[in-house]
mmCIF file of C-alpha atoms in Angstrom:
data_model
loop_
_atom_site.group_PDB
_atom_site.id
_atom_site.type_symbol
_atom_site.label_atom_id
_atom_site.label_comp_id
_atom_site.label_asym_id
_atom_site.label_seq_id
_atom_site.Cartn_x
_atom_site.Cartn_y
_atom_site.Cartn_z
ATOM 1 C CA MET A 50 95.478 56.971 77.314
ATOM 2 C CA GLY A 51 92.064 55.443 76.403
ATOM 3 C CA GLU A 52 90.997 51.820 75.272
ATOM 4 C CA PRO A 53 91.155 50.931 71.956
ATOM 5 C CA THR A 54 88.033 51.593 69.554
ATOM 6 C CA GLU A 55 87.544 48.077 68.823
ATOM 7 C CA ILE A 56 86.693 47.245 72.370
ATOM 8 C CA HIS A 57 84.304 49.947 72.867
ATOM 9 C CA ALA A 58 82.569 48.764 69.640
ATOM 10 C CA ALA A 59 82.322 45.201 70.609
ATOM 11 C CA GLY A 60 80.975 45.902 74.248
ATOM 12 C CA ALA A 61 78.216 48.108 72.761
ATOM 13 C CA GLN A 62 77.409 45.458 70.497
ATOM 14 C CA ARG A 63 77.207 42.756 73.241
ATOM 15 C CA THR A 64 75.384 45.348 75.459
ATOM 16 C CA GLY A 65 72.477 45.920 72.843
ATOM 17 C CA ALA A 66 72.496 42.339 71.367
ATOM 18 C CA VAL A 67 70.815 40.499 74.193
ATOM 19 C CA ARG A 68 68.556 41.739 76.995
ATOM 20 C CA PRO A 69 67.986 39.667 80.332
ATOM 21 C CA ASP A 70 64.632 38.472 78.956
ATOM 22 C CA GLY A 71 66.036 37.087 75.980
ATOM 23 C CA SER A 72 64.783 39.552 73.597
ATOM 24 C CA VAL A 73 66.822 41.314 71.095
ATOM 25 C CA ALA A 74 67.321 44.983 71.870
ATOM 26 C CA GLY A 75 66.846 47.938 69.744
ATOM 27 C CA PRO A 76 63.915 49.709 67.935
ATOM 28 C CA ASP A 77 64.780 48.324 64.563
ATOM 29 C CA THR A 78 65.111 44.805 65.691
ATOM 30 C CA PRO A 79 61.988 43.043 64.442
ATOM 31 C CA GLY A 80 62.103 40.081 66.648
ATOM 32 C CA GLY A 81 61.851 42.260 69.711
ATOM 33 C CA ASP A 82 58.672 43.890 68.346
ATOM 34 C CA ARG A 83 57.096 40.744 67.420
ATOM 35 C CA ARG A 84 57.834 39.052 71.106
ATOM 36 C CA GLY A 85 56.165 42.052 72.566
ATOM 37 C CA GLY A 86 53.298 42.053 70.427
ATOM 38 C CA ALA A 87 52.752 38.353 70.995
ATOM 39 C CA GLY A 88 52.678 39.152 74.777
ATOM 40 C CA ARG A 89 50.240 41.833 74.761
ATOM 41 C CA ASP A 90 47.683 39.930 72.466
ATOM 42 C CA GLY A 91 48.177 36.852 74.762
ATOM 43 C CA ALA A 92 47.383 39.160 77.795
ATOM 44 C CA GLY A 93 44.378 40.669 75.946
ATOM 45 C CA ARG A 94 42.952 37.347 75.198
ATOM 46 C CA THR A 95 43.428 36.143 78.559
ATOM 47 C CA ALA A 96 41.470 39.268 80.072
ATOM 48 C CA ALA A 97 38.797 38.641 77.425
ATOM 49 C CA ALA A 98 38.442 35.210 78.414
ATOM 50 C CA ARG A 99 38.236 35.985 82.164
ATOM 51 C CA THR A 100 35.556 38.804 81.338
ATOM 52 C CA LEU A 101 33.559 35.994 79.270
ATOM 53 C CA ARG A 102 33.791 33.790 82.304
ATOM 54 C CA GLU A 103 32.921 36.190 84.707
ATOM 55 C CA ARG A 104 29.695 37.213 82.560
ATOM 56 C CA VAL A 105 28.642 33.736 82.069
ATOM 57 C CA GLY A 106 29.067 32.739 85.980
ATOM 58 C CA HIS A 107 27.090 35.973 86.820
ATOM 59 C CA GLN A 108 24.329 35.095 84.328
ATOM 60 C CA ARG A 109 24.169 31.483 85.878
ATOM 61 C CA ARG A 110 23.923 32.880 89.444
ATOM 62 C CA PHE A 111 21.752 35.937 88.773
ATOM 63 C CA PRO A 112 19.800 35.202 85.374
ATOM 64 C CA GLY A 113 18.629 38.385 83.529
ATOM 65 C CA ARG A 114 14.953 39.317 82.652
ATOM 66 C CA PRO A 115 13.917 36.948 80.072
ATOM 67 C CA ARG A 116 12.842 38.503 76.638
ATOM 68 C CA LEU A 117 9.356 37.762 75.684
ATOM 69 C CA TRP A 118 10.069 37.333 71.900
ATOM 70 C CA PHE A 119 12.647 34.921 72.628
ATOM 71 C CA GLU A 120 10.427 32.845 74.900
ATOM 72 C CA LEU A 121 7.699 32.827 72.646
ATOM 73 C CA LEU A 122 9.942 31.625 69.864
ATOM 74 C CA LEU A 123 11.616 28.976 72.181
ATOM 75 C CA ILE A 124 8.255 27.662 73.549
ATOM 76 C CA GLY A 125 6.867 27.505 69.960
ATOM 77 C CA VAL A 126 9.831 25.666 68.380
ATOM 78 C CA SER A 127 10.038 23.609 71.420
ATOM 79 C CA TYR A 128 6.438 22.281 71.056
ATOM 80 C CA TRP A 129 6.928 21.780 67.516
ATOM 81 C CA VAL A 130 9.843 19.531 67.974
ATOM 82 C CA TYR A 131 8.082 17.515 70.808
ATOM 83 C CA SER A 132 4.962 16.977 68.856
ATOM 84 C CA LEU A 133 7.136 16.058 65.823
ATOM 85 C CA VAL A 134 9.371 13.524 67.724
ATOM 86 C CA ARG A 135 6.770 12.118 69.906
ATOM 87 C CA ASN A 136 4.498 11.381 66.941
ATOM 88 C CA ALA A 137 7.342 10.224 64.702
ATOM 89 C CA VAL A 138 8.039 7.293 66.754
ATOM 90 C CA PRO A 139 7.145 3.988 65.040
ATOM 91 C CA GLU A 140 4.100 2.728 66.620
ATOM 92 C CA GLN A 141 5.482 -0.552 67.920
ATOM 93 C CA ALA A 142 1.992 -2.432 68.675
ATOM 94 C CA ARG A 143 3.760 -5.733 69.631
ATOM 95 C CA THR A 144 6.403 -4.345 71.880
ATOM 96 C CA ALA A 145 3.916 -2.057 73.322
ATOM 97 C CA GLN A 146 1.320 -4.539 74.369
ATOM 98 C CA ARG A 147 4.472 -6.777 75.743
ATOM 99 C CA ASN A 148 5.639 -3.691 77.948
ATOM 100 C CA ALA A 149 1.845 -3.170 79.037
ATOM 101 C CA SER A 150 1.693 -6.637 80.264
ATOM 102 C CA ARG A 151 4.769 -6.158 82.208
ATOM 103 C CA ILE A 152 3.762 -2.991 83.801
ATOM 104 C CA TRP A 153 0.596 -4.467 84.931
ATOM 105 C CA GLY A 154 2.178 -7.630 86.122
ATOM 106 C CA LEU A 155 4.469 -5.392 88.164
ATOM 107 C CA GLU A 156 1.841 -3.440 89.686
ATOM 108 C CA HIS A 157 0.085 -6.782 90.676
ATOM 109 C CA HIS A 158 3.324 -7.909 92.269
ATOM 110 C CA LEU A 159 3.465 -4.861 94.071
ATOM 111 C CA GLY A 160 -0.269 -4.826 95.027
ATOM 112 C CA VAL A 161 -1.158 -1.328 93.423
ATOM 113 C CA ALA A 162 -2.916 -2.597 90.560
ATOM 114 C CA VAL A 163 -6.285 -0.879 91.145
ATOM 115 C CA GLU A 164 -6.624 1.052 88.040
ATOM 116 C CA ARG A 165 -9.318 -1.171 86.393
ATOM 117 C CA GLY A 166 -11.542 -1.008 89.190
ATOM 118 C CA PHE A 167 -11.107 2.671 89.568
ATOM 119 C CA ASN A 168 -11.824 3.122 85.887
ATOM 120 C CA HIS A 169 -15.044 1.189 85.888
ATOM 121 C CA ALA A 170 -16.208 2.950 88.940
ATOM 122 C CA VAL A 171 -15.916 6.340 87.498
ATOM 123 C CA ASP A 172 -17.386 5.130 84.054
ATOM 124 C CA SER A 173 -20.548 4.408 85.649
ATOM 125 C CA VAL A 174 -20.841 8.221 86.560
ATOM 126 C CA THR A 175 -21.360 9.781 83.294
ATOM 127 C CA TRP A 176 -21.288 13.410 84.229
ATOM 128 C CA LEU A 177 -17.889 12.671 86.436
ATOM 129 C CA VAL A 178 -16.304 10.835 83.677
ATOM 130 C CA THR A 179 -17.097 13.233 81.039
ATOM 131 C CA GLY A 180 -15.703 16.205 83.100
ATOM 132 C CA MET A 181 -12.716 14.003 83.693
ATOM 133 C CA ASN A 182 -12.157 13.611 79.742
ATOM 134 C CA TYR A 183 -12.138 17.279 79.226
ATOM 135 C CA TYR A 184 -9.974 17.922 82.021
ATOM 136 C CA TYR A 185 -7.514 15.377 80.714
ATOM 137 C CA ALA A 186 -7.746 17.028 76.977
ATOM 138 C CA THR A 187 -7.357 20.661 77.971
ATOM 139 C CA LEU A 188 -5.820 21.542 81.529
ATOM 140 C CA HIS A 189 -2.554 19.979 80.567
ATOM 141 C CA PHE A 190 -1.665 22.768 78.238
ATOM 142 C CA ILE A 191 -3.813 25.537 79.722
ATOM 143 C CA VAL A 192 -2.331 25.472 83.125
ATOM 144 C CA THR A 193 1.182 24.661 82.066
ATOM 145 C CA ILE A 194 0.967 27.970 79.784
ATOM 146 C CA ALA A 195 -0.717 29.992 82.628
ATOM 147 C CA VAL A 196 2.061 29.011 85.241
ATOM 148 C CA LEU A 197 4.931 29.996 82.750
ATOM 149 C CA VAL A 198 3.290 33.306 81.817
ATOM 150 C CA TRP A 199 2.779 33.876 85.779
ATOM 151 C CA VAL A 200 6.424 33.280 86.548
ATOM 152 C CA PHE A 201 7.693 35.253 83.514
ATOM 153 C CA ARG A 202 5.619 38.283 84.818
ATOM 154 C CA LEU A 203 6.033 38.070 88.589
ATOM 155 C CA HIS A 204 9.466 35.980 89.158
ATOM 156 C CA PRO A 205 11.557 37.027 86.218
ATOM 157 C CA GLY A 206 14.683 36.408 88.062
ATOM 158 C CA ARG A 207 13.635 32.603 88.589
ATOM 159 C CA TYR A 208 12.113 31.925 85.151
ATOM 160 C CA ALA A 209 15.038 30.748 83.043
ATOM 161 C CA ALA A 210 15.704 27.883 85.808
ATOM 162 C CA VAL A 211 12.153 27.145 86.107
ATOM 163 C CA ARG A 212 11.678 26.885 82.586
ATOM 164 C CA THR A 213 14.955 24.886 82.014
ATOM 165 C CA ALA A 214 13.427 22.368 84.551
ATOM 166 C CA LEU A 215 10.346 21.741 82.535
ATOM 167 C CA PHE A 216 12.109 21.625 79.101
ATOM 168 C CA THR A 217 14.374 19.151 80.510
ATOM 169 C CA THR A 218 11.727 17.097 81.826
ATOM 170 C CA THR A 219 10.148 17.059 78.357
ATOM 171 C CA GLY A 220 13.195 16.082 76.576
ATOM 172 C CA ILE A 221 13.985 13.071 78.809
ATOM 173 C CA ALA A 222 10.260 12.080 78.245
ATOM 174 C CA LEU A 223 10.735 11.819 74.427
ATOM 175 C CA VAL A 224 13.509 9.495 74.994
ATOM 176 C CA GLY A 225 11.151 7.320 77.105
ATOM 177 C CA PHE A 226 8.584 7.529 74.358
ATOM 178 C CA TYR A 227 10.972 6.148 71.716
ATOM 179 C CA PHE A 228 12.731 3.382 73.703
ATOM 180 C CA PHE A 229 9.804 2.052 75.831
ATOM 181 C CA PRO A 230 6.595 2.324 73.804
ATOM 182 C CA LEU A 231 3.916 1.291 75.978
ATOM 183 C CA ALA A 232 0.106 0.553 75.373
ATOM 184 C CA PRO A 233 -2.023 2.736 77.832
ATOM 185 C CA PRO A 234 -4.532 0.410 79.919
ATOM 186 C CA ARG A 235 -7.585 1.273 77.528
ATOM 187 C CA LEU A 236 -5.364 -0.154 74.623
ATOM 188 C CA MET A 237 -4.086 -3.160 76.587
ATOM 189 C CA THR A 238 -5.061 -6.521 74.785
ATOM 190 C CA GLY A 239 -7.230 -8.328 77.414
ATOM 191 C CA GLY A 240 -6.944 -5.633 80.090
ATOM 192 C CA GLY A 241 -10.577 -5.017 80.249
ATOM 193 C CA PHE A 242 -10.423 -1.252 80.618
ATOM 194 C CA VAL A 243 -12.943 1.275 79.242
ATOM 195 C CA ASP A 244 -11.890 3.771 76.717
ATOM 196 C CA THR A 245 -13.945 6.463 78.314
ATOM 197 C CA VAL A 246 -13.402 9.029 75.623
ATOM 198 C CA ALA A 247 -14.697 6.458 72.828
ATOM 199 C CA VAL A 248 -17.516 5.184 74.889
ATOM 200 C CA HIS A 249 -18.990 8.768 75.976
ATOM 201 C CA HIS A 250 -17.910 10.554 72.668
ATOM 202 C CA THR A 251 -16.284 13.308 74.232
ATOM 203 C CA TRP A 252 -14.094 16.039 72.279
ATOM 204 C CA GLY A 253 -10.386 16.665 72.610
ATOM 205 C CA SER A 254 -8.667 13.673 72.982
ATOM 206 C CA MET A 255 -5.600 12.984 70.745
ATOM 207 C CA ALA A 256 -5.328 9.282 71.531
ATOM 208 C CA SER A 257 -9.044 8.036 71.048
ATOM 209 C CA GLY A 258 -11.509 8.435 68.113
ATOM 210 C CA ASP A 259 -10.864 10.365 65.021
ATOM 211 C CA MET A 260 -7.692 12.051 66.153
ATOM 212 C CA ALA A 261 -5.979 8.838 67.090
ATOM 213 C CA HIS A 262 -4.329 8.558 63.687
ATOM 214 C CA VAL A 263 -2.348 11.683 63.865
ATOM 215 C CA SER A 264 -0.901 10.733 67.438
ATOM 216 C CA ASN A 265 1.474 8.107 68.713
ATOM 217 C CA GLN A 266 -0.659 5.756 70.383
ATOM 218 C CA TYR A 267 1.858 4.281 72.603
ATOM 219 C CA ALA A 268 3.806 7.259 73.964
ATOM 220 C CA ALA A 269 2.334 6.673 77.464
ATOM 221 C CA MET A 270 5.650 6.078 79.517
ATOM 222 C CA PRO A 271 6.636 8.579 81.362
ATOM 223 C CA SER A 272 3.303 10.559 81.837
ATOM 224 C CA MET A 273 3.824 14.233 80.895
ATOM 225 C CA HIS A 274 0.470 14.882 82.355
ATOM 226 C CA ILE A 275 1.987 14.015 85.615
ATOM 227 C CA GLY A 276 5.469 15.638 84.939
ATOM 228 C CA TRP A 277 3.867 18.892 83.814
ATOM 229 C CA SER A 278 1.047 19.002 86.511
ATOM 230 C CA LEU A 279 3.668 18.270 89.286
ATOM 231 C CA TRP A 280 5.991 21.145 87.663
ATOM 232 C CA CYS A 281 3.075 23.281 87.872
ATOM 233 C CA GLY A 282 2.089 22.458 91.590
ATOM 234 C CA LEU A 283 5.514 22.769 92.842
ATOM 235 C CA THR A 284 5.991 26.065 91.145
ATOM 236 C CA ILE A 285 2.894 27.273 92.482
ATOM 237 C CA ALA A 286 3.239 26.008 95.881
ATOM 238 C CA PHE A 287 6.727 27.418 96.506
ATOM 239 C CA LEU A 288 6.528 31.029 94.671
ATOM 240 C CA THR A 289 3.178 32.062 95.765
ATOM 241 C CA ARG A 290 2.303 33.936 99.151
ATOM 242 C CA HIS A 291 -1.179 32.945 99.062
ATOM 243 C CA ARG A 292 -2.070 29.816 101.408
ATOM 244 C CA TRP A 293 -5.244 28.971 99.365
ATOM 245 C CA LEU A 294 -3.035 28.973 96.067
ATOM 246 C CA ARG A 295 -0.362 26.549 97.588
ATOM 247 C CA VAL A 296 -3.291 24.210 98.553
ATOM 248 C CA LEU A 297 -4.378 24.345 94.842
ATOM 249 C CA GLY A 298 -1.110 23.935 93.513
ATOM 250 C CA LEU A 299 -0.427 20.903 95.630
ATOM 251 C CA LEU A 300 -3.879 19.553 94.653
ATOM 252 C CA TYR A 301 -3.496 19.826 91.133
ATOM 253 C CA PRO A 302 -1.222 16.989 90.402
ATOM 254 C CA LEU A 303 -3.293 14.744 92.594
ATOM 255 C CA ALA A 304 -6.187 15.611 90.630
ATOM 256 C CA THR A 305 -4.379 14.810 87.323
ATOM 257 C CA LEU A 306 -3.329 11.496 88.770
ATOM 258 C CA THR A 307 -6.906 10.818 89.528
ATOM 259 C CA VAL A 308 -7.941 11.532 85.926
ATOM 260 C CA ILE A 309 -5.250 9.534 84.069
ATOM 261 C CA VAL A 310 -6.105 6.649 85.995
ATOM 262 C CA ALA A 311 -9.828 6.921 85.731
ATOM 263 C CA THR A 312 -9.785 7.558 82.097
ATOM 264 C CA ALA A 313 -7.486 4.510 81.522
ATOM 265 C CA ASN A 314 -4.683 6.699 79.812
ATOM 266 C CA HIS A 315 -2.068 5.866 81.985
ATOM 267 C CA PHE A 316 -0.765 3.112 84.708
ATOM 268 C CA PHE A 317 0.413 4.252 88.129
ATOM 269 C CA MET A 318 4.003 3.346 87.106
ATOM 270 C CA ASP A 319 3.665 5.952 84.200
ATOM 271 C CA ALA A 320 3.029 8.638 86.802
ATOM 272 C CA VAL A 321 6.239 7.398 88.634
ATOM 273 C CA GLY A 322 8.168 7.814 85.487
ATOM 274 C CA GLY A 323 6.680 11.276 84.814
ATOM 275 C CA ALA A 324 7.925 12.364 88.363
ATOM 276 C CA ALA A 325 11.182 10.852 88.046
ATOM 277 C CA CYS A 326 11.729 12.880 84.870
ATOM 278 C CA LEU A 327 10.935 16.014 86.838
ATOM 279 C CA GLY A 328 13.774 15.058 89.515
ATOM 280 C CA VAL A 329 16.062 14.988 86.826
ATOM 281 C CA GLY A 330 14.917 18.231 85.203
ATOM 282 C CA PHE A 331 15.039 20.202 88.432
ATOM 283 C CA THR A 332 18.507 18.854 89.213
ATOM 284 C CA ALA A 333 19.783 19.909 85.741
ATOM 285 C CA SER A 334 18.375 23.265 86.441
ATOM 286 C CA ARG A 335 20.331 23.365 89.840
ATOM 287 C CA LEU A 336 23.666 22.145 88.273
ATOM 288 C CA LEU A 337 23.259 24.884 85.665
ATOM 289 C CA TYR A 338 22.233 27.846 87.781
ATOM 290 C CA HIS A 339 23.953 26.845 90.991
ATOM 291 C CA ARG A 340 21.014 26.947 92.972
ATOM 292 C CA TRP A 341 17.390 25.265 92.928
ATOM 293 C CA ALA A 342 15.200 27.372 90.746
ATOM 294 C CA PHE A 343 12.941 28.404 93.777
ATOM 295 C CA ARG A 344 15.945 29.787 95.616
ATOM 296 C CA LEU A 345 16.967 32.050 92.884
ATOM 297 C CA PRO A 346 16.260 36.025 93.338
ATOM 298 C CA GLN A 347 12.649 36.857 92.447
ATOM 299 C CA LEU A 348 13.997 39.876 90.385
ATOM 300 C CA PRO A 349 16.903 40.175 87.937
ATOM 301 C CA HIS A 350 20.040 41.285 89.371
ATOM 302 C CA HIS A 351 21.760 44.350 88.194
ATOM 303 C CA ARG A 352 25.699 44.801 89.059
ATOM 304 C CA HIS A 353 25.170 48.452 89.931
ATOM 305 C CA GLY A 354 22.581 50.539 91.681
ATOM 306 C CA ALA A 355 20.689 50.040 94.983
ATOM 307 C CA GLY A 356 17.069 50.028 96.016
ATOM 308 C CA ALA A 357 14.659 49.123 98.508
ATOM 309 C CA VAL A 358 15.371 45.887 100.548
ATOM 310 C CA LEU A 359 13.198 42.919 99.737
ATOM 311 C CA PRO A 360 12.466 40.162 101.848
ATOM 312 C CA ARG A 361 14.287 36.967 101.784
ATOM 313 C CA PRO A 362 12.818 33.751 100.187
ATOM 314 C CA ALA A 363 10.987 31.514 102.579
ATOM 315 C CA GLY A 364 13.371 29.291 104.318
ATOM 316 C CA GLU A 365 16.438 31.269 103.600
ATOM 317 C CA ASP A 366 18.877 31.521 106.647
ATOM 318 C CA ALA A 367 17.870 34.334 108.876
ATOM 319 C CA GLU A 368 21.659 35.152 109.345
ATOM 320 C CA GLN A 369 22.160 36.260 105.967
ATOM 321 C CA PRO A 370 22.037 39.812 105.117
ATOM 322 C CA LYS A 371 19.147 41.326 103.184
ATOM 323 C CA VAL A 372 19.954 42.181 99.669
ATOM 324 C CA PRO A 373 19.122 45.357 97.883
ATOM 325 C CA ALA A 374 16.104 45.322 95.476
ATOM 326 C CA ALA A 375 18.423 46.136 92.579
ATOM 327 C CA SER A 376 20.691 43.071 93.429
ATOM 328 C CA ARG A 377 17.969 40.640 93.686
#
């Protein structure tokens, strides 16, 4: 009447042995549990990696509010490393003098070798050259730090990108100091330049007088006086709403260029090198944050919440919709 018991048993074993996905059936089958657990673990890792990528991408497009303690630590450590590396470079006098002669010869070829005449003209006006000596020794740091603080307080959404441009510029300069030692005009053999700090006995220079022995004399190419002052000037000009501050911002690197040439601390070509380093610094910031530093939102971005509408950055496409304050 019915089928043999052996046939039913064989069919049951075949049905329970293999599933369509290839896993072994049955709650007591170890292989099936392991396969399922591995799949869940893999899915979990994939989801975690996706979440991490999303967070990193969000932070790159919308940097968060900078932390004061971290920024102070970063600036302190970075400046310590900068000073250590800059002053630890061997003072290769012969190479530095040879490079100075090449730079001076290149400027003569280009018709821009006017530094010596300008240096002598300014040196004849004591009050003017004294003021320039103090300008060179102090404003380089004071203005840069002041602009950093200003951006930190009023433009926190842009601070990380702006700071990255400055730090990258300085890092590239260290490479230049090491691989291209250069005697500044005031130290160039046979150059006929006046070392205004030494002659007028002004205070503050790390490259002349009593302080010369603790500073690398040949870290002149590129000029970080130009790199940093141009960074300050552009940052002020792009981010301030006051026209008079924009004018001052643009005049600051021009005044710095005048000072470094008048005091015989740099050639014009050193200034070109400093500007080129800054260009690389802003480009690196652009690649990291997907937008130019000055185009990022003024305020840190928050995923949730809404607020008052903020005005768009200057120059932004008028067709773009306004963004809530909590999103900028």
